[in-house]
Coordinates of C-alpha atoms in Angstrom, one line a residue:
Chain Z
M6 CA 95.2 72.2 113.7
S7 CA 94.4 75.3 115.5
K8 CA 90.9 76.0 116.6
P9 CA 88.7 78.0 114.3
I10 CA 88.5 81.6 115.2
T11 CA 85.1 83.3 115.2
K12 CA 84.1 84.6 111.8
I13 CA 84.1 88.3 111.8
T14 CA 82.7 89.4 108.5
S15 CA 80.9 87.7 105.7
N16 CA 83.0 86.4 102.9
K17 CA 80.6 86.5 100.1
P18 CA 81.5 88.8 97.2
V19 CA 78.7 91.2 96.9
F20 CA 77.5 93.5 94.1
F21 CA 75.9 96.7 95.4
D22 CA 72.2 96.6 94.8
N23 CA 72.3 98.7 91.7
D24 CA 70.1 96.6 89.5
P25 CA 66.5 96.3 90.8
Q26 CA 65.0 95.2 87.5
E27 CA 67.7 92.8 86.6
E28 CA 68.6 94.4 83.4
L29 CA 72.3 94.0 83.7
I30 CA 74.3 90.9 82.7
T31 CA 76.9 89.4 85.0
L32 CA 80.0 88.3 83.1
N33 CA 83.0 86.4 84.3
I34 CA 86.3 87.5 82.8
G35 CA 88.7 84.8 84.1
P36 CA 90.0 82.9 85.9
T37 CA 91.3 81.2 82.8
H38 CA 90.4 83.7 80.2
P39 CA 93.1 84.4 77.6
A40 CA 92.7 88.2 78.2
T41 CA 93.8 87.9 81.8
H42 CA 97.2 86.5 81.0
G43 CA 97.2 84.6 84.3
V44 CA 94.8 83.1 86.8
F45 CA 92.6 85.7 88.3
Q46 CA 89.0 86.6 87.9
N47 CA 87.0 89.7 87.4
V48 CA 83.2 89.5 87.8
V49 CA 81.7 92.4 86.0
Q50 CA 78.2 93.6 85.5
I51 CA 77.6 94.8 82.0
D52 CA 75.1 97.0 80.2
G53 CA 75.6 96.2 76.6
E54 CA 79.3 96.5 76.1
R55 CA 79.8 98.9 79.0
I56 CA 81.0 97.8 82.4
V57 CA 78.8 99.0 85.2
S58 CA 80.6 97.6 88.1
G59 CA 83.1 94.9 88.8
V60 CA 84.8 92.8 91.5
S61 CA 88.2 91.3 91.3
T62 CA 88.7 87.9 92.7
I63 CA 92.4 86.9 93.2
G64 CA 94.3 84.3 95.0
Y65 CA 94.0 81.4 92.6
I66 CA 97.7 80.7 92.7
H67 CA 98.3 81.8 96.2
R68 CA 101.2 79.6 97.5
A69 CA 101.7 81.0 101.0
F70 CA 105.3 82.2 100.4
E71 CA 105.3 84.4 103.5
K72 CA 104.4 81.4 105.6
I73 CA 106.9 79.1 104.0
A74 CA 109.6 81.8 104.3
E75 CA 109.2 81.7 108.1
H76 CA 110.4 78.1 108.0
R77 CA 113.3 78.4 105.5
P78 CA 116.9 79.7 105.9
F79 CA 117.7 82.7 103.9
Y80 CA 119.2 81.1 100.8
Q81 CA 116.2 78.8 100.4
I82 CA 113.9 81.8 100.1
T83 CA 115.6 82.9 96.9
P84 CA 113.7 80.3 94.8
L85 CA 110.4 81.5 96.3
T86 CA 111.1 85.0 95.1
D87 CA 111.7 83.6 91.6
R88 CA 108.0 82.8 91.5
L89 CA 106.7 86.2 92.3
N90 CA 107.1 88.0 89.1
Y91 CA 108.3 85.1 87.0
C92 CA 108.8 87.4 83.9
S93 CA 111.7 89.1 85.6
S94 CA 112.8 86.7 88.3
P95 CA 116.4 88.1 88.5
I96 CA 115.2 91.4 89.9
N97 CA 113.3 89.6 92.6
N98 CA 116.4 87.4 93.4
M99 CA 118.7 90.4 93.6
G100 CA 116.2 92.4 95.7
W101 CA 116.1 89.5 98.2
H102 CA 119.9 89.1 98.3
M103 CA 120.3 92.8 98.8
T104 CA 117.8 92.8 101.7
V105 CA 119.7 90.1 103.5
E106 CA 123.0 91.8 102.8
K107 CA 121.6 95.0 104.3
L108 CA 120.6 93.0 107.3
L109 CA 124.0 91.4 107.7
N110 CA 125.9 94.6 106.7
I111 CA 127.8 92.9 103.9
E112 CA 129.7 95.2 101.6
I113 CA 129.5 94.1 97.9
P114 CA 132.4 94.6 95.5
K115 CA 131.8 97.1 92.7
R116 CA 132.2 94.5 90.0
V117 CA 129.5 92.3 91.5
Q118 CA 127.2 95.3 91.7
Y119 CA 127.7 96.0 88.0
M120 CA 127.1 92.3 87.2
R121 CA 123.9 92.6 89.2
V122 CA 122.9 95.7 87.3
I123 CA 123.4 93.9 84.0
V124 CA 121.2 91.0 85.1
M125 CA 118.5 93.2 86.5
E126 CA 118.3 95.4 83.4
L127 CA 118.2 92.4 81.1
A128 CA 115.3 91.1 83.2
R129 CA 113.6 94.5 83.0
I130 CA 113.9 94.4 79.2
A131 CA 112.5 90.9 79.1
D132 CA 109.5 91.9 81.2
H133 CA 108.7 95.1 79.2
I134 CA 109.0 93.1 76.0
I135 CA 106.3 90.8 77.2
C136 CA 104.0 93.5 78.4
N137 CA 104.3 95.7 75.4
G138 CA 104.2 92.8 73.0
I139 CA 101.1 91.4 74.6
L140 CA 99.5 94.8 74.6
G141 CA 99.9 94.8 70.8
V142 CA 98.3 91.4 70.6
D143 CA 95.4 92.5 72.7
T144 CA 94.8 95.5 70.4
G145 CA 94.9 93.1 67.4
A146 CA 98.5 93.5 66.2
F147 CA 100.2 90.2 66.5
S148 CA 103.4 90.7 64.5
G149 CA 105.2 93.1 66.8
F150 CA 105.0 90.5 69.5
L151 CA 106.8 87.9 67.4
Y152 CA 109.6 90.3 66.5
V153 CA 110.5 91.1 70.1
M154 CA 109.8 87.7 71.5
Q155 CA 112.9 86.4 69.7
E156 CA 114.9 88.9 71.7
R157 CA 113.4 87.7 75.0
E158 CA 114.5 84.3 74.0
F159 CA 118.0 85.6 73.6
I160 CA 117.9 87.2 77.1
Y161 CA 116.9 83.8 78.5
E162 CA 119.9 82.3 76.7
I163 CA 122.1 84.8 78.5
F164 CA 120.5 83.8 81.8
E165 CA 121.1 80.2 81.0
E166 CA 124.7 80.9 80.4
I167 CA 125.0 82.8 83.7
C168 CA 123.1 80.4 86.0
G169 CA 121.8 77.5 84.1
A170 CA 118.1 78.3 84.3
R171 CA 115.9 80.3 82.0
L172 CA 112.7 81.4 83.6
T173 CA 112.9 80.8 87.4
T174 CA 116.5 81.7 87.6
N175 CA 117.6 81.6 91.2
I176 CA 120.5 83.8 90.1
G177 CA 123.2 84.7 92.6
R178 CA 123.8 84.1 96.2
I179 CA 123.8 86.2 99.4
G180 CA 127.1 88.0 98.9
G181 CA 127.5 87.8 95.2
F182 CA 127.1 85.2 92.4
E183 CA 127.7 81.5 92.5
R184 CA 130.2 81.8 89.6
D185 CA 131.7 84.4 87.4
F186 CA 130.1 85.3 84.1
N187 CA 131.9 83.2 81.5
E188 CA 133.3 84.4 78.2
V189 CA 130.2 83.3 76.3
A190 CA 128.0 85.2 78.7
F191 CA 129.9 88.4 78.2
R192 CA 130.0 87.9 74.4
K193 CA 126.2 87.3 74.4
I194 CA 125.4 90.3 76.5
E195 CA 127.5 92.4 74.1
E196 CA 125.8 90.8 71.1
F197 CA 122.5 91.6 72.7
T198 CA 123.3 95.3 73.0
K199 CA 124.1 95.3 69.3
R200 CA 121.2 93.2 68.0
F201 CA 118.3 94.5 70.2
P202 CA 118.2 98.2 69.1
P203 CA 117.2 97.6 65.5
V204 CA 114.5 95.2 66.6
L205 CA 113.1 97.6 69.2
K206 CA 113.2 100.4 66.7
E207 CA 111.2 98.3 64.3
F208 CA 108.8 97.4 67.1
E209 CA 108.3 101.1 67.9
E210 CA 107.8 101.9 64.2
L211 CA 105.0 99.3 64.1
F212 CA 103.1 100.9 67.0
V213 CA 104.1 104.4 68.0
R214 CA 102.7 106.3 65.0
N215 CA 100.2 103.6 64.1
R216 CA 96.8 105.3 63.7
I217 CA 94.8 102.2 64.7
F218 CA 96.9 101.6 67.8
I219 CA 96.7 105.3 68.9
E220 CA 92.9 105.2 68.5
R221 CA 92.6 102.1 70.6
T222 CA 94.9 103.2 73.4
S223 CA 95.1 107.0 73.6
G224 CA 92.8 108.4 76.3
V225 CA 91.9 104.9 77.5
A226 CA 92.0 104.4 81.2
A227 CA 93.6 107.8 81.8
V228 CA 94.6 108.2 85.5
T229 CA 95.6 111.4 87.2
P230 CA 98.8 111.5 89.3
E231 CA 96.7 112.2 92.4
E232 CA 94.6 109.1 91.9
A233 CA 97.6 107.0 91.1
L234 CA 99.4 108.1 94.3
S235 CA 96.4 107.6 96.4
Y236 CA 96.2 104.1 95.1
S237 CA 99.9 103.6 95.9
W238 CA 100.8 102.9 92.3
S239 CA 104.4 102.6 91.4
G240 CA 106.5 101.7 88.4
P241 CA 105.9 102.5 84.7
I242 CA 102.2 103.0 85.2
L243 CA 102.8 105.7 87.8
R244 CA 105.5 107.3 85.7
A245 CA 103.0 107.4 82.8
T246 CA 100.8 109.7 84.8
G247 CA 103.8 112.1 85.1
V248 CA 105.3 111.3 88.5
D249 CA 109.0 110.7 88.2
Y250 CA 109.3 108.2 90.9
D251 CA 111.8 105.5 90.1
V252 CA 113.5 103.6 93.0
R253 CA 116.7 103.4 91.0
A254 CA 116.9 107.2 90.8
V255 CA 115.3 108.2 94.1
A256 CA 116.9 105.6 96.4
P257 CA 119.8 104.2 94.4
Y258 CA 120.9 100.7 95.3
C259 CA 123.6 98.5 93.6
S260 CA 125.5 101.6 92.5
Y261 CA 122.7 102.9 90.2
E262 CA 123.8 106.4 91.2
E263 CA 126.9 106.0 89.0
F264 CA 124.9 105.3 85.9
D265 CA 123.7 107.9 83.4
F266 CA 120.1 107.2 82.6
E267 CA 116.8 109.0 82.4
V268 CA 113.5 108.4 84.0
P269 CA 110.9 108.7 81.3
V270 CA 107.5 110.1 82.3
G271 CA 104.2 110.3 80.5
T272 CA 101.6 113.1 80.6
N273 CA 98.1 111.5 80.4
G274 CA 98.5 108.3 82.3
D275 CA 96.6 106.4 79.6
V276 CA 97.4 103.1 78.0
Y277 CA 99.3 104.7 75.2
D278 CA 101.6 106.6 77.6
R279 CA 102.3 103.4 79.6
F280 CA 103.3 101.8 76.3
L281 CA 105.6 104.7 75.5
V282 CA 107.1 104.8 79.0
R283 CA 107.9 101.1 78.9
N284 CA 109.5 101.4 75.4
E285 CA 111.7 104.2 76.6
E286 CA 112.7 102.3 79.7
M287 CA 114.0 99.6 77.4
W288 CA 116.2 102.1 75.7
Q289 CA 117.4 103.4 79.0
S290 CA 118.1 99.8 80.2
L291 CA 120.2 99.2 77.2
R292 CA 122.2 102.4 78.0
I293 CA 122.7 101.1 81.5
I294 CA 123.9 97.7 80.3
E295 CA 126.4 99.3 78.0
Q296 CA 127.8 101.5 80.7
A297 CA 127.9 98.5 83.1
L298 CA 129.9 96.5 80.6
E299 CA 132.4 99.4 80.3
K300 CA 132.7 99.7 84.1
I301 CA 133.2 96.0 84.6
K302 CA 136.3 96.1 82.3
K303 CA 137.9 98.6 84.7
E304 CA 137.4 96.5 87.8
P305 CA 139.7 93.6 88.9
A306 CA 138.8 90.5 86.9
G307 CA 137.5 87.4 88.5
V308 CA 135.8 89.0 91.5
F309 CA 132.3 87.6 91.7
H310 CA 131.4 87.6 95.4
A311 CA 132.1 89.4 98.6
D312 CA 134.7 87.9 101.0
V313 CA 132.3 86.7 103.7
P314 CA 133.0 83.0 104.3
E315 CA 130.5 82.8 107.1
F316 CA 127.6 83.7 104.8
Y317 CA 128.8 82.7 101.3
L318 CA 128.8 79.0 100.4
P319 CA 132.3 77.8 99.7
P320 CA 133.1 76.1 96.3
K321 CA 132.1 72.5 96.2
E322 CA 135.5 71.1 95.4
Q323 CA 136.9 72.7 98.6
V324 CA 134.0 71.3 100.7
Y325 CA 135.2 67.8 99.8
T326 CA 138.9 68.4 100.5
N327 CA 139.2 71.3 103.0
M328 CA 138.1 71.0 106.6
E329 CA 137.3 74.7 107.1
A330 CA 135.2 74.9 104.0
L331 CA 133.3 71.8 105.1
I332 CA 132.5 73.5 108.5
Y333 CA 131.4 76.7 106.8
H334 CA 129.3 74.7 104.3
F335 CA 127.6 72.8 107.1
K336 CA 127.0 75.9 109.2
I337 CA 125.5 77.8 106.3
V338 CA 123.3 74.9 105.1
M339 CA 122.0 74.2 108.7
G340 CA 121.5 78.0 109.3
E341 CA 123.9 78.1 112.2
W342 CA 125.2 81.5 111.4
E343 CA 125.4 84.5 113.7
T344 CA 122.9 87.0 112.5
P345 CA 121.8 90.3 114.1
Q346 CA 118.3 90.9 115.4
S347 CA 116.9 93.7 113.3
E348 CA 114.3 94.7 110.8
V349 CA 114.9 95.8 107.3
Y350 CA 112.8 97.3 104.5
H351 CA 114.6 97.2 101.2
A352 CA 113.0 98.2 97.9
V353 CA 114.1 97.7 94.4
E354 CA 112.6 98.9 91.2
G355 CA 110.9 95.8 89.8
A356 CA 109.5 95.7 86.3
N357 CA 106.1 96.7 87.6
G358 CA 107.1 99.0 90.4
E359 CA 108.5 99.2 93.8
L360 CA 109.2 95.6 94.9
G361 CA 109.8 95.8 98.7
F362 CA 111.0 93.2 101.1
Y363 CA 110.1 93.8 104.8
L364 CA 112.2 91.4 106.9
I365 CA 112.0 91.0 110.6
H366 CA 114.8 88.9 112.0
D367 CA 115.1 87.6 115.5
G368 CA 118.5 86.0 115.1
G369 CA 117.1 82.6 114.3
R370 CA 117.5 80.2 111.5
S371 CA 114.8 81.7 109.3
P372 CA 113.1 85.1 109.2
Y373 CA 110.6 85.8 112.0
R374 CA 108.4 87.5 109.4
L375 CA 109.0 88.3 105.8
H376 CA 106.5 90.4 103.8
F377 CA 106.7 91.0 100.1
R378 CA 105.5 94.4 99.0
R379 CA 104.3 93.2 95.5
P380 CA 103.7 96.0 93.0
S381 CA 101.2 94.0 90.9
F382 CA 99.1 93.4 94.0
V383 CA 99.0 97.0 95.0
N384 CA 98.6 98.3 91.4
Y385 CA 95.8 96.0 90.5
Q386 CA 93.4 97.0 93.2
M387 CA 92.4 100.1 91.1
F388 CA 91.4 97.9 88.1
A389 CA 87.8 97.2 89.2
P390 CA 87.0 100.7 90.3
M391 CA 88.5 102.3 87.3
S392 CA 86.7 99.9 84.9
S393 CA 83.2 101.0 85.7
G394 CA 81.9 103.0 82.7
M395 CA 84.5 101.5 80.4
L396 CA 84.0 99.4 77.4
I397 CA 84.9 95.7 77.8
S398 CA 87.5 96.0 75.0
D399 CA 89.1 99.0 76.7
A400 CA 89.1 97.3 80.1
I401 CA 91.0 94.4 78.5
I402 CA 93.8 96.5 77.1
N403 CA 93.9 98.4 80.4
M404 CA 94.4 95.2 82.2
S405 CA 97.1 94.3 79.7
S406 CA 98.9 97.5 80.2
L407 CA 98.9 97.2 84.0
N408 CA 101.0 94.1 83.4
V409 CA 99.6 92.1 86.2
I410 CA 101.6 89.0 86.8
A411 CA 99.5 86.4 88.6
G412 CA 102.5 85.1 90.6
E413 CA 103.2 88.5 92.0
L414 CA 99.6 89.2 92.6
D415 CA 99.1 86.2 94.7
A416 CA 102.5 85.4 96.3
Chain J
M3 CA 113.5 122.9 101.6
D4 CA 115.3 121.6 104.6
K5 CA 116.5 118.0 104.6
L6 CA 114.0 116.0 106.6
D7 CA 115.9 114.0 109.2
N8 CA 114.6 111.5 111.7
Q9 CA 115.1 113.9 114.6
L10 CA 112.9 116.5 112.9
I11 CA 110.2 113.9 112.1
L12 CA 110.1 112.6 115.7
S13 CA 110.0 116.0 117.3
S14 CA 107.2 117.3 115.1
L15 CA 105.2 114.1 115.8
Q16 CA 105.8 114.3 119.5
E17 CA 105.0 118.0 119.6
K18 CA 101.6 117.3 117.9
F19 CA 100.7 114.0 119.6
G20 CA 102.6 113.9 122.8
Q21 CA 102.7 110.5 124.4
S22 CA 100.7 108.8 121.7
V23 CA 103.8 108.5 119.6
K24 CA 106.9 106.7 121.1
P25 CA 110.1 106.1 119.2
L26 CA 111.2 102.5 118.8
G27 CA 114.6 103.1 117.3
E28 CA 116.1 103.5 113.8
P29 CA 117.0 100.1 112.4
H30 CA 119.1 100.7 109.3
G31 CA 118.3 104.4 109.4
L32 CA 114.5 103.9 109.1
L33 CA 112.8 105.7 111.9
T34 CA 110.3 103.4 113.6
V35 CA 107.6 104.8 116.0
E36 CA 104.9 103.2 118.0
V37 CA 101.5 104.8 117.8
D38 CA 98.6 104.4 120.1
K39 CA 95.7 102.5 118.5
E40 CA 93.3 105.4 119.0
A41 CA 95.6 107.9 117.3
I42 CA 96.7 106.0 114.3
I43 CA 94.4 107.6 111.7
E44 CA 95.1 111.1 113.0
V45 CA 98.8 110.4 112.8
L46 CA 98.6 109.0 109.3
S47 CA 96.6 111.9 108.1
F48 CA 99.0 114.3 109.8
V49 CA 102.2 112.8 108.3
K50 CA 100.5 112.7 104.9
D51 CA 99.2 116.3 104.8
D52 CA 101.8 118.2 106.9
E53 CA 103.8 120.7 105.0
T54 CA 107.2 119.6 106.2
L55 CA 106.7 115.9 106.6
R56 CA 104.7 115.1 103.4
F57 CA 104.7 111.3 103.6
N58 CA 102.2 111.2 100.8
F59 CA 102.9 107.7 99.6
L60 CA 101.6 104.6 101.5
T61 CA 104.1 101.9 100.7
D62 CA 102.8 99.0 102.6
I63 CA 100.6 97.8 105.4
T64 CA 101.2 94.4 107.0
A65 CA 101.1 92.8 110.4
V66 CA 103.3 90.7 112.6
H67 CA 102.2 88.2 115.2
Y68 CA 104.1 88.0 118.5
P69 CA 102.2 85.3 120.5
K70 CA 104.4 85.7 123.6
Q71 CA 103.7 89.4 124.0
E72 CA 100.7 90.8 125.9
R73 CA 99.7 92.8 122.9
E74 CA 100.3 90.1 120.4
F75 CA 99.5 91.8 117.1
C76 CA 101.5 94.5 115.5
V77 CA 100.2 96.3 112.4
V78 CA 103.1 98.0 110.5
Y79 CA 102.6 100.9 108.2
H80 CA 105.4 102.1 105.8
V81 CA 105.0 105.6 104.4
H82 CA 107.4 107.3 102.1
N83 CA 108.2 110.9 101.3
M84 CA 109.1 110.6 97.7
L85 CA 110.5 114.1 97.2
Q86 CA 113.3 113.6 99.8
N87 CA 113.4 109.9 99.9
V88 CA 112.6 109.5 103.5
R89 CA 110.7 106.6 104.9
L90 CA 108.8 106.2 108.1
R91 CA 107.6 103.1 109.8
L92 CA 104.6 103.2 112.2
K93 CA 103.6 100.4 114.4
V94 CA 100.4 99.8 116.3
F95 CA 100.3 97.0 118.9
L96 CA 97.0 95.3 119.4
Q97 CA 95.5 92.9 121.8
G98 CA 94.4 89.5 120.6
P99 CA 92.6 87.3 119.8
E100 CA 90.3 89.5 117.8
P101 CA 92.4 92.6 117.2
S102 CA 90.9 95.7 115.6
V103 CA 92.2 99.0 114.5
A104 CA 90.7 101.9 112.5
S105 CA 91.0 101.5 108.7
A106 CA 93.4 103.8 106.7
T107 CA 91.2 103.7 103.6
S108 CA 89.9 107.1 104.6
V109 CA 93.5 108.4 104.1
W110 CA 94.7 106.4 101.1
N111 CA 92.5 104.4 98.7
G112 CA 95.5 102.1 98.3
A113 CA 95.1 100.8 101.8
N114 CA 92.1 98.8 100.8
W115 CA 93.7 95.6 99.5
M116 CA 96.6 95.9 101.9
E117 CA 94.2 95.8 104.8
R118 CA 92.2 93.0 103.3
E119 CA 95.4 91.0 103.0
T120 CA 96.3 91.7 106.6
Y121 CA 92.8 90.7 107.7
D122 CA 93.0 87.6 105.6
F123 CA 96.2 86.4 107.1
F124 CA 96.1 87.7 110.7
G125 CA 92.5 88.4 111.4
V126 CA 93.1 92.1 112.2
V127 CA 89.7 93.8 111.8
F128 CA 90.0 97.2 110.2
E129 CA 87.0 99.2 111.4
G130 CA 85.4 101.3 108.8
H131 CA 86.9 99.4 105.9
P132 CA 84.4 99.4 103.0
D133 CA 84.8 95.8 101.9
L134 CA 86.7 93.7 104.5
R135 CA 86.7 90.2 102.9
R136 CA 89.3 87.6 102.5
I137 CA 91.4 88.2 99.4
L138 CA 94.0 85.5 98.8
N139 CA 92.7 82.6 100.8
M140 CA 89.4 80.8 100.1
D141 CA 86.3 82.3 101.5
E142 CA 85.5 79.2 103.5
L143 CA 88.7 79.3 105.6
E144 CA 88.0 79.7 109.2
V145 CA 91.5 80.4 110.6
F146 CA 94.0 83.1 110.0
P147 CA 97.0 81.3 108.6
M148 CA 99.9 83.7 109.2
R149 CA 99.4 83.5 113.0
K150 CA 102.2 81.7 114.6
E151 CA 100.1 78.9 116.1
Y152 CA 99.0 77.8 112.7
P153 CA 101.3 75.1 111.4
L154 CA 103.0 75.3 108.0
E155 CA 101.8 71.8 107.0
D156 CA 98.5 70.1 107.7
P157 CA 99.3 67.9 110.8
N158 CA 96.6 65.5 109.7
R159 CA 98.5 64.4 106.7
V160 CA 99.1 60.7 106.8
D161 CA 101.7 60.4 104.0
K162 CA 104.4 62.1 106.1
K163 CA 104.3 60.1 109.3
D164 CA 107.7 59.3 110.7
F165 CA 107.2 55.5 110.7
Y166 CA 107.1 55.6 106.9
F167 CA 110.7 56.8 107.0
G168 CA 111.8 54.4 109.7
R169 CA 112.1 57.1 112.4

């Protein structure tokens, strides 16, 4: 164990001395409070029902992914990315694969890119379903959540058909997918594009013009674009303030530039706008999936990975019978591949915002340094400052609409 | 509006700051510059507010540990010009074992937690930070776990000794 290094600052959470007569009550929201939807804590000082000041304490499920990643070959890091934002793991997986492919300069066939787009957009829908459904629950409307939850279940069935797993998917490999989408998967994706619109429409009808919902959410936690940009917000909550920054549109990856979709923006940056932006994004994701299905039909069938034998694991049956495949398999598993020394920053539009991977590679078996730019972590830091002066009930739905996922918060 | 290219960024930075800014290359098209420790806040404010550069979005702050180098810590800033989709990477190299650099919280509020995370894992002290505490690790921790000398697993574990596996 390395020697302790001198302590530099005190590590005690402090409240500013704003309560000389001890009139305020200190309240713990979390770490296992139902309203936090995850393991993180907010210690707030309250005056009646109003929050005076607050401190966020996070790190309850910190799993040292960045440290572990320095000791793992590239393909073993994919399961770590699953556990960042576990509501939309495929986006994390694809983002990581694309980062490595950028490092290794691998060209991905168009069909594989469209398959990735489908998977990522399904994951985005699944994530937004949770966020908006739970936002309804937190404002007291339970039924909308149940309607859409069924569709999330169906998305998980599609993932299961594609890769065998449901939540922590580990979809794909560096260079493509581990297998082609089968007939059932394509049929289910097509079925999803048919069955989801009426459900989403019904969900919207329950909320969008609902007087109670509007009163609860409109004007709550309104954020100006300047504030949002200063706090490095990204994703739907930034777009709700009116800034049309979407990584898919600004810096297209995975052939997003070929798709026809719109970037919805809000005007007030309040909880209601965030709800509307997420809903509209689900419609846009559906459009993208439909276009991708059309595009796939025009590409040569059966292509599901790039032709890079030195980086892409050979099929198992060949490993047992074919000498060359065995050698490649061994080299890849042992990390004995030739890789360039370089550094890469690659960003994808995660469900919560810009999900970035900063990879420094020294040519070794595993990354020299890997940093995840996690949107939840960056977005959530504004929560405590913006909560002061807010009612507790408003702070709860504000937290819900930020869609903080504990796994992504803590990495 | 002219398209912002790396050459233009570099020349305007060097015109303003001279030798304080040195180019380190363009890996995968992303201009990387080294900035002197003393100048970093000025440079960050300049790239944020300058009319042509307009890197108004702070994407990320993190650090890297190079134990074999003389200046063993490197703090990395990623900034982004959203309008033209141009990114810029700024690096500050610092001496160990108690590295320190000025805090960017005066330029972007969002730097707050990013710097706390960097402090938590690397022990880089950001001077002028309003609330520099550990963020993800427990408060009682006395080491900075992302430094390279810190082992991945606790070497005092007894259940993973080689003799249990006949090695």
